[in-house]
Coordinates of C-alpha atoms and ligand atoms in Angstrom, one line a residue:
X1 CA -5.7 -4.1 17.8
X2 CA -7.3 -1.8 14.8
X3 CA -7.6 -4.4 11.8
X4 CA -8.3 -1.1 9.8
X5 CA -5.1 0.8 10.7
X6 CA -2.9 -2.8 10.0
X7 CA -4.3 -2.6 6.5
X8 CA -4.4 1.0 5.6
X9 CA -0.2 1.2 6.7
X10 CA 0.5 -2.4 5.1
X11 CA -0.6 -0.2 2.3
X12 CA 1.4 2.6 1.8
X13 CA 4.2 0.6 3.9
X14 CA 5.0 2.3 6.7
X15 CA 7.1 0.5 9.4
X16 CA 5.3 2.4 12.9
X17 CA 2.8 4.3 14.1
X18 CA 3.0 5.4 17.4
X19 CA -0.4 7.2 19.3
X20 CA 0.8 9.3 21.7
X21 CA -1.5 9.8 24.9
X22 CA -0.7 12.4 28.1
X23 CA -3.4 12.5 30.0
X24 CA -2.2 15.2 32.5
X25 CA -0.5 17.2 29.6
X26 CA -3.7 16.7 27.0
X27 CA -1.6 15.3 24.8
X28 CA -3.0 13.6 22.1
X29 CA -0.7 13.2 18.6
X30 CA 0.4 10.7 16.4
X31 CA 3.8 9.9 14.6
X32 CA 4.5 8.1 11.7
X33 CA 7.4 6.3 10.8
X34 CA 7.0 5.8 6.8
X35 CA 10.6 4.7 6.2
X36 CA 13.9 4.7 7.7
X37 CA 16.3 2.8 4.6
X38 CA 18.0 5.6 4.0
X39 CA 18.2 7.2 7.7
X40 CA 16.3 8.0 10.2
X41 CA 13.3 9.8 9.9
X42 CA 13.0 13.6 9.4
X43 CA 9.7 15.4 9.1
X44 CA 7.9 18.4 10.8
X45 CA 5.2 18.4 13.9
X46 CA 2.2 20.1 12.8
X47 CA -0.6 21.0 15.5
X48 CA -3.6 21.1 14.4
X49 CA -7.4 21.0 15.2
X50 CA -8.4 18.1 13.5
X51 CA -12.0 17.4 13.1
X52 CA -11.5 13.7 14.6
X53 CA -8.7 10.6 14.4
X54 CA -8.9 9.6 11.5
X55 CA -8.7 12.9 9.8
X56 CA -5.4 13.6 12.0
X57 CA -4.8 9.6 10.6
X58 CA -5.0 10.2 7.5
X59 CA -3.1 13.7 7.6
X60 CA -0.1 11.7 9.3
X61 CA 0.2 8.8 7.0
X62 CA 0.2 11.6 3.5
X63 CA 2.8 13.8 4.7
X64 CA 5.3 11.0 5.9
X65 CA 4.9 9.1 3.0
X66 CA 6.0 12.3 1.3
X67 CA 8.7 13.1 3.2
X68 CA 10.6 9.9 2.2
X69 CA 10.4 10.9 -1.2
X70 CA 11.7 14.1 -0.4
X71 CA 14.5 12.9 1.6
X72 CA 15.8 10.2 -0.9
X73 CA 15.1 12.6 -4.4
X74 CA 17.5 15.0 -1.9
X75 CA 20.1 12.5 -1.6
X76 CA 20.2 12.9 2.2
X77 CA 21.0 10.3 4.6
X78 CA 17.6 10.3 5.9
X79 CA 13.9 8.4 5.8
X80 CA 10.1 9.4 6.1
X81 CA 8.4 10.7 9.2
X82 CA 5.6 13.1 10.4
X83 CA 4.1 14.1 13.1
X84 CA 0.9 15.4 14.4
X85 CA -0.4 16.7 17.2
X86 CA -4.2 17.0 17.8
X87 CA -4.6 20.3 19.2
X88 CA -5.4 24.1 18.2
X89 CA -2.4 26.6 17.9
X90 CA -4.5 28.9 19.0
X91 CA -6.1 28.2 22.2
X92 CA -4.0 24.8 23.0
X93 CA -0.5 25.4 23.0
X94 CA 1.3 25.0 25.9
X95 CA 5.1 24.4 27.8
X96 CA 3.9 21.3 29.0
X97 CA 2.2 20.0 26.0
X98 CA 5.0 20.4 24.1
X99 CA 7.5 18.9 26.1
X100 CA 5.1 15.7 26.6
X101 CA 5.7 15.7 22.9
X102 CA 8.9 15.7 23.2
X103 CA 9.3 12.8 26.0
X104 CA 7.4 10.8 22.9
X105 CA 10.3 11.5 20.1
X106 CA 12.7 11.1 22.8
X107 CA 11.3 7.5 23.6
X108 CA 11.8 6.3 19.9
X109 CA 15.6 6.8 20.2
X110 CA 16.3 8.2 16.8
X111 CA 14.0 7.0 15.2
X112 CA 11.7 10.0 14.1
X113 CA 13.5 13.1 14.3
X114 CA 11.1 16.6 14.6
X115 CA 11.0 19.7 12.9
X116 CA 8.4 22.7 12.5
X117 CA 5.6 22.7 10.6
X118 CA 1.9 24.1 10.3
X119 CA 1.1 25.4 13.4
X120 CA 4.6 25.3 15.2
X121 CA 6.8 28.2 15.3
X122 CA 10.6 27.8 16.2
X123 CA 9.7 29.3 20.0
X124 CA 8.3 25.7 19.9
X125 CA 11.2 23.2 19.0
X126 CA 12.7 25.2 21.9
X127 CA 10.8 23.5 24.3
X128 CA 10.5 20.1 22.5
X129 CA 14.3 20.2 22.9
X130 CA 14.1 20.4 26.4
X131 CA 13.3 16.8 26.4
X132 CA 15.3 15.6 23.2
X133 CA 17.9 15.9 21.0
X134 CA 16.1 14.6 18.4
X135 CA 14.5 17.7 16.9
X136 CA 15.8 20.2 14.1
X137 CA 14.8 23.8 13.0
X138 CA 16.5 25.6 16.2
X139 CA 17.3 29.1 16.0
X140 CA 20.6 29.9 14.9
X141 CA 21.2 31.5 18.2
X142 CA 20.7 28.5 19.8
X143 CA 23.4 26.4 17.9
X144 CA 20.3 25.5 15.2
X145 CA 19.9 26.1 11.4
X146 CA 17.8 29.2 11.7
X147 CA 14.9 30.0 9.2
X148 CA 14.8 27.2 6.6
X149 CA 13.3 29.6 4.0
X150 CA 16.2 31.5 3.0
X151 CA 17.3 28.3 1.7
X152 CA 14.0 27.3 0.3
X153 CA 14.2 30.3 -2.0
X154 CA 17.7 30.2 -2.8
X155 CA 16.5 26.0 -4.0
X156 CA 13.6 27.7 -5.8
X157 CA 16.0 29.8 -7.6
X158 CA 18.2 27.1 -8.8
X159 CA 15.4 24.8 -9.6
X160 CA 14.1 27.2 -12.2
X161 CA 17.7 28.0 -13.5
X162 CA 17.3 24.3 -14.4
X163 CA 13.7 24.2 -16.0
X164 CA 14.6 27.3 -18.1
X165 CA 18.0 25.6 -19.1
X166 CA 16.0 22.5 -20.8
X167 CA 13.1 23.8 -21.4
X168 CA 13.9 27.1 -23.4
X169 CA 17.5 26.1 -23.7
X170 CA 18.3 29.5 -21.8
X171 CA 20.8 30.7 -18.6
X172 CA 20.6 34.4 -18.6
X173 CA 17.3 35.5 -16.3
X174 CA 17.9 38.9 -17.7
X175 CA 14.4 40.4 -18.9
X176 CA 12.4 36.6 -18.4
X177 CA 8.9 37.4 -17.2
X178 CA 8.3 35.1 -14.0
X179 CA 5.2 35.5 -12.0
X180 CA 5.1 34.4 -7.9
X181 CA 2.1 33.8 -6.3
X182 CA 3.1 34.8 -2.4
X183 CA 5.5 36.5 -0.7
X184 CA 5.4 35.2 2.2
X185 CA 9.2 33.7 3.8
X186 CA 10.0 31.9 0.4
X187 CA 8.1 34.2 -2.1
X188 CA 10.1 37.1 -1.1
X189 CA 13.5 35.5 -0.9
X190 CA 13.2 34.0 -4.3
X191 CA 12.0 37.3 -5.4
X192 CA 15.4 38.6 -4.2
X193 CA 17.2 36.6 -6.3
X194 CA 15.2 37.0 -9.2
X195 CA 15.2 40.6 -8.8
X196 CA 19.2 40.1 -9.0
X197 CA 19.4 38.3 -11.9
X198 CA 17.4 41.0 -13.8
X199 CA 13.7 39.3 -14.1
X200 CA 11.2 41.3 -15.1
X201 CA 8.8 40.0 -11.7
X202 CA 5.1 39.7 -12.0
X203 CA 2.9 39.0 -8.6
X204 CA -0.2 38.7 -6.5
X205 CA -0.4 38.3 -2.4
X206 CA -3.4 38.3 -0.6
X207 CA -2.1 40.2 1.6
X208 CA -1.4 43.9 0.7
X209 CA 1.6 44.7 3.2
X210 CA 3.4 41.2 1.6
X211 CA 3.2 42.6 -2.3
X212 CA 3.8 46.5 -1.2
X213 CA 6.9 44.8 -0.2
X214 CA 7.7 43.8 -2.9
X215 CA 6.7 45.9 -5.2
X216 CA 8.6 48.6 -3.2
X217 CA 11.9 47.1 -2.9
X218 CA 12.0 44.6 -5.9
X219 CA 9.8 46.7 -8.4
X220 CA 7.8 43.9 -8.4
X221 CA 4.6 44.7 -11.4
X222 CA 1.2 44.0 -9.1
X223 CA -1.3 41.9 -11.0
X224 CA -5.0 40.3 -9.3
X225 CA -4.7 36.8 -8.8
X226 CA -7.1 35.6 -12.6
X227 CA -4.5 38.3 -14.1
X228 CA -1.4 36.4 -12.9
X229 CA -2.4 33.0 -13.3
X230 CA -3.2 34.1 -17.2
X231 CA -0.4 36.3 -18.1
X232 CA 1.7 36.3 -20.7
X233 CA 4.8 34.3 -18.4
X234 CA 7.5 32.4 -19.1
X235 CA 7.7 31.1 -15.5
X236 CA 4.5 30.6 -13.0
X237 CA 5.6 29.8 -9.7
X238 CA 3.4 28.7 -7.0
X239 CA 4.8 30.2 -3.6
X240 CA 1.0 30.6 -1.4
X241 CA -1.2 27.2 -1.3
X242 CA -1.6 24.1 -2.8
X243 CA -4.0 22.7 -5.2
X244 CA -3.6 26.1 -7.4
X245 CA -2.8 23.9 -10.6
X246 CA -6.2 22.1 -12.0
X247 CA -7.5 22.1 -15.0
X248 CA -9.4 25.3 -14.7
X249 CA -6.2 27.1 -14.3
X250 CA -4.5 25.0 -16.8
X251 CA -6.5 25.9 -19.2
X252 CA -5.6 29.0 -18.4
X253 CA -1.8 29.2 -18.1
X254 CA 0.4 30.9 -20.9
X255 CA 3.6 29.8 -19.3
X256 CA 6.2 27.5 -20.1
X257 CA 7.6 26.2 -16.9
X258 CA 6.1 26.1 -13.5
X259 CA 8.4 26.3 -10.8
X260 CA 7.6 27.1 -7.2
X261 CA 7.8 26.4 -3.4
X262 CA 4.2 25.3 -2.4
X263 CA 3.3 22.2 -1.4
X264 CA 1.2 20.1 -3.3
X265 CA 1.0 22.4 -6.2
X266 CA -1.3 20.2 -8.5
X267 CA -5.0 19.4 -7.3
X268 CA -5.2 15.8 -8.6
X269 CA -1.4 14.6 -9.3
X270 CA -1.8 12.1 -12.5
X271 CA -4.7 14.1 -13.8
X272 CA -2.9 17.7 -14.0
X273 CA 0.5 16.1 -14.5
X274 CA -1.2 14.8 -17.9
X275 CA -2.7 17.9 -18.9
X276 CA 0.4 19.9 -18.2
X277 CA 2.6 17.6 -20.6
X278 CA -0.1 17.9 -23.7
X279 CA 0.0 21.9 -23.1
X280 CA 3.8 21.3 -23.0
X281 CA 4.2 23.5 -19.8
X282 CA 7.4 21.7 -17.7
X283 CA 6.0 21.6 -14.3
X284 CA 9.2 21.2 -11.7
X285 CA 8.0 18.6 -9.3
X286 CA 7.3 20.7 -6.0
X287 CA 9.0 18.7 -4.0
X288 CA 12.1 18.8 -5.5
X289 CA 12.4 22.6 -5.9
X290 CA 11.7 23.0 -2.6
X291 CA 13.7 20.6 -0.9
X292 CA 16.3 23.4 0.1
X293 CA 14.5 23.6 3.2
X294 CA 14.6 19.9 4.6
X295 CA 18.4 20.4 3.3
X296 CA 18.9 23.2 5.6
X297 CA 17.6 21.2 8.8
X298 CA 19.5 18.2 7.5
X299 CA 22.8 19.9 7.4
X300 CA 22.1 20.8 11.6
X301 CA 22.0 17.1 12.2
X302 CA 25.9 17.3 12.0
X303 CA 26.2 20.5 13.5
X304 CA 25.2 23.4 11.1
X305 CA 27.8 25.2 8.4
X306 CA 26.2 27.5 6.0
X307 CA 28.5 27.3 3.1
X308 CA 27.7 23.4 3.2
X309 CA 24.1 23.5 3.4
X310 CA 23.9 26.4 0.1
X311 CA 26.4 23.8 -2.1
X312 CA 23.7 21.0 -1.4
X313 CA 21.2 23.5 -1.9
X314 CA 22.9 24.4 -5.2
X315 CA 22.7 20.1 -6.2
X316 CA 18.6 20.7 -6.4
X317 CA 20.0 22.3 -10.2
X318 CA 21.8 18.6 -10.9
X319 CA 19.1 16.3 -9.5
X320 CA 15.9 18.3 -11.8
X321 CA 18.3 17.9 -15.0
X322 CA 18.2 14.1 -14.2
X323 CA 14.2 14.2 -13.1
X324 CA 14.0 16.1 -16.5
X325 CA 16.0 13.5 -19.0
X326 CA 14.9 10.5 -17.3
X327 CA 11.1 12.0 -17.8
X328 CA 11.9 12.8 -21.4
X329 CA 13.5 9.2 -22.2
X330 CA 10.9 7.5 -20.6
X331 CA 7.8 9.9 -21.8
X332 CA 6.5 10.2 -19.0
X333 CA 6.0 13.3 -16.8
X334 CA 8.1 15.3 -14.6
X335 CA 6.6 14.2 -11.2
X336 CA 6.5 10.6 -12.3
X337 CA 9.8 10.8 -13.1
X338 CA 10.5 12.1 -9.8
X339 CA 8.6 9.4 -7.4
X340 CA 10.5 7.0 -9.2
X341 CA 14.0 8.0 -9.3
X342 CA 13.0 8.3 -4.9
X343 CA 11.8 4.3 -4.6
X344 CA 14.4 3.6 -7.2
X345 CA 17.0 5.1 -4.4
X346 CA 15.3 3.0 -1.7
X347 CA 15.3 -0.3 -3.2
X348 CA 18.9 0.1 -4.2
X349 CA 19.5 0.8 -0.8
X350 CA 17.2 -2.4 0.4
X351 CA 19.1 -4.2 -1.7
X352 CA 22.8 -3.4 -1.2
X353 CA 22.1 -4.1 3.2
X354 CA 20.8 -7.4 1.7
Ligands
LIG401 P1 4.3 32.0 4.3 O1 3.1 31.7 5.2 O2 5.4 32.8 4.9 O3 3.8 32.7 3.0 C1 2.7 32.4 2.3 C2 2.2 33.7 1.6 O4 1.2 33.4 0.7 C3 1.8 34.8 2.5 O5 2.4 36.0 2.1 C4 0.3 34.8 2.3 O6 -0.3 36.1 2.5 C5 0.2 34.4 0.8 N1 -1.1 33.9 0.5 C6 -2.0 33.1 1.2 N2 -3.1 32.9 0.5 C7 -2.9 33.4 -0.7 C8 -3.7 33.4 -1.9 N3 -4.9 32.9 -2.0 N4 -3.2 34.0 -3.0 C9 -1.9 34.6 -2.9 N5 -1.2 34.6 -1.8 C10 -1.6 34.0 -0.8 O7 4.8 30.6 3.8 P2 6.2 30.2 3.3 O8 7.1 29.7 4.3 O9 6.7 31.3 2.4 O10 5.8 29.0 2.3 C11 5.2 29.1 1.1 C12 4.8 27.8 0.5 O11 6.0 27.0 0.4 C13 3.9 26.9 1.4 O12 3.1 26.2 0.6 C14 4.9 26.0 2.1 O13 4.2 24.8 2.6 C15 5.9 25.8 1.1 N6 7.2 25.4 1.6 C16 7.9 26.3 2.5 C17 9.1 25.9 3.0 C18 9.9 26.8 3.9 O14 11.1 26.6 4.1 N7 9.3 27.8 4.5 C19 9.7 24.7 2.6 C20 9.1 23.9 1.7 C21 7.8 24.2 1.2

């Protein structure tokens, strides 16, 4: 028994933690079980080279917590899990090790249900299914929900729609200056939309091929990344990396609203979140906005329909208005707001099968 691991997941309160061992396979991941009040629990695999245990630990224990959070601010019938598995994408990947993952989900019954993430491509899930049911983000082809990104854009979309609603008091996008940082799967769907609605569309990509893209088929207006971050903006949104809001950007920022896909968008949560509300810049809790994803692999879980997943997609609009008012009733800021309107679900929850 690991006194150490007992206290650190009495902690943040997650209810398992299984190790998972193969030795003919190589096999060495971990999954974490954060919560399963609402449903069982839903997060992605990610395969990674971690530099030892406790990094892969700690990695495990973050990203499940967060997916319960996500889950219940989605309203979906489903908990907290994560998974990871020790390994490099590269050079490690392999038929068998992924199917000796797979025996693992299949052995918790339910429980933990897989996805994609970081280092796992939906070739992947293909073979994970091979030994359960229990996994999500198959190909369409293959009777699956497809690539969770259109979605995650179209959510993006909304979410601002919402921001720019109570926070300029506005609904037209026509001539708004928003500026996206990545166009990678999400970046360039949102763009799409954006594009539609008649935004004038500022952005930077690292990589040159993404923005010609972009600028080519969207008229998107190129910019260097200080440029972008500093311009005159009515919408920043995040769609590359995380940790990209801090107080040296901050500082920087002109923008009233920032709204975009990445995962953890602000480098030190209750720090930036503070900053942000004294510069009066509405940041959109990232993952809210970008729940449209997990939404998309939800909806598969009862046997995918399009049209369904979009309208849920389309509720990420309803659920920001009421992060937004219960933030502004409460002064307090958007993200707070967020995390607790998610317990708030759980307890009720706790409470009710009580
Ligand atoms: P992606 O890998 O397809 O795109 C990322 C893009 O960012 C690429 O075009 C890349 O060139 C660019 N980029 C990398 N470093 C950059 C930098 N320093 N400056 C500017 N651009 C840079 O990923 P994605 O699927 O589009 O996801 C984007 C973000 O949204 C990620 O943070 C991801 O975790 C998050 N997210 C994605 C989904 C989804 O459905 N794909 C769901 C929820 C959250």
């Amino acid at each position: 028994m690991n006194k150490g691991i007992f206290e650190r997941i009495s902690k943040t309160n997650h209810e398992q933690i299984v190790y998972c061992n193969d030795k003919s396979s190589g096999l060495k991941a971990i999954i974490a079980i954060h919560n399963t009040v609402l449903g069982p629990s839903l997060g992605g695999c990610r395969m990674y080279p971690y530099k030892n245990e406790h990094d892969a630990l700690v990695d495990v224990l973050r990203l499940s917590r967060g997916m319960t959070y996500k889950a219940s601010i989605a309203n979906l019938n489903l908990g907290g899990g994560k998974a990871v598995i020790i390994a490099d994408p590269a050079s490690d990947k392999s038929e068998v090790l992924l199917r000796s993952f797979g025996k693992f989900v299949e052995s918790l019954n339910g429980a933990y249900i897989t996805a994609e993430d970081v280092g796992m491509s939906v070739h992947d899930m293909e073979f994970i299914r091979m030994e359960t049911n229990h996994v999500t983000g198959i190909q369409r082809a293959m009777g699956g929900s497809g690539d969770p990104s259109i979605l995650t854009g179209y959510g993006v979309f909304v979410g601002m729609q919402a921001a720019l609603k109570k926070r300029l008091g506005i609904t037209s996008m026509r001539d708004l200056k928003v500026g996206i940082q990545g166009f990678g799967n999400v970046g360039h769907n949102l763009c799409k939309h954006l594009h539609e609605a008649g935004a004038i569309i500022y952005g930077y990509d690292i990589d040159q091929e993404k923005l010609d893209a972009v600028v080519n088929t969207f008229g998107v207006i190129p910019l260097s990344n200080e440029e972008l971050i500093s311009a005159d903006l009515d919408v920043f949104s995040p769609c590359a990396l995380g940790a990209v809001i801090n107080p040296d950007s901050i500082k920087k920022l002109k923008c009233s609203i920032i709204a975009g896909a990445a995962n953890n968008q602000l480098e030190k949560e209750s720090r930036d979140s503070k900053l942000l509300l004294s510069k009066k810049i509405m940041y959109v809790p990232d993952y809210v906005i970008n729940a449209g994803g997990l939404i998309n692999v939800a909806n598969e879980l009862q046997g995918y329909n399009k049209e369904k997943a979009r309208y849920q997609v389309e509720g990420i609009y309803y659920i920001l208005m009421r992060i937004f008012d219960y933030a502004a009733t409460n002064n307090i800021s958007t993200l707070e707001a967020a995390n607790l309107l998610a317990e708030r679900r759980v307890n009720e929850f706790i409470k009710w099968h009580h």
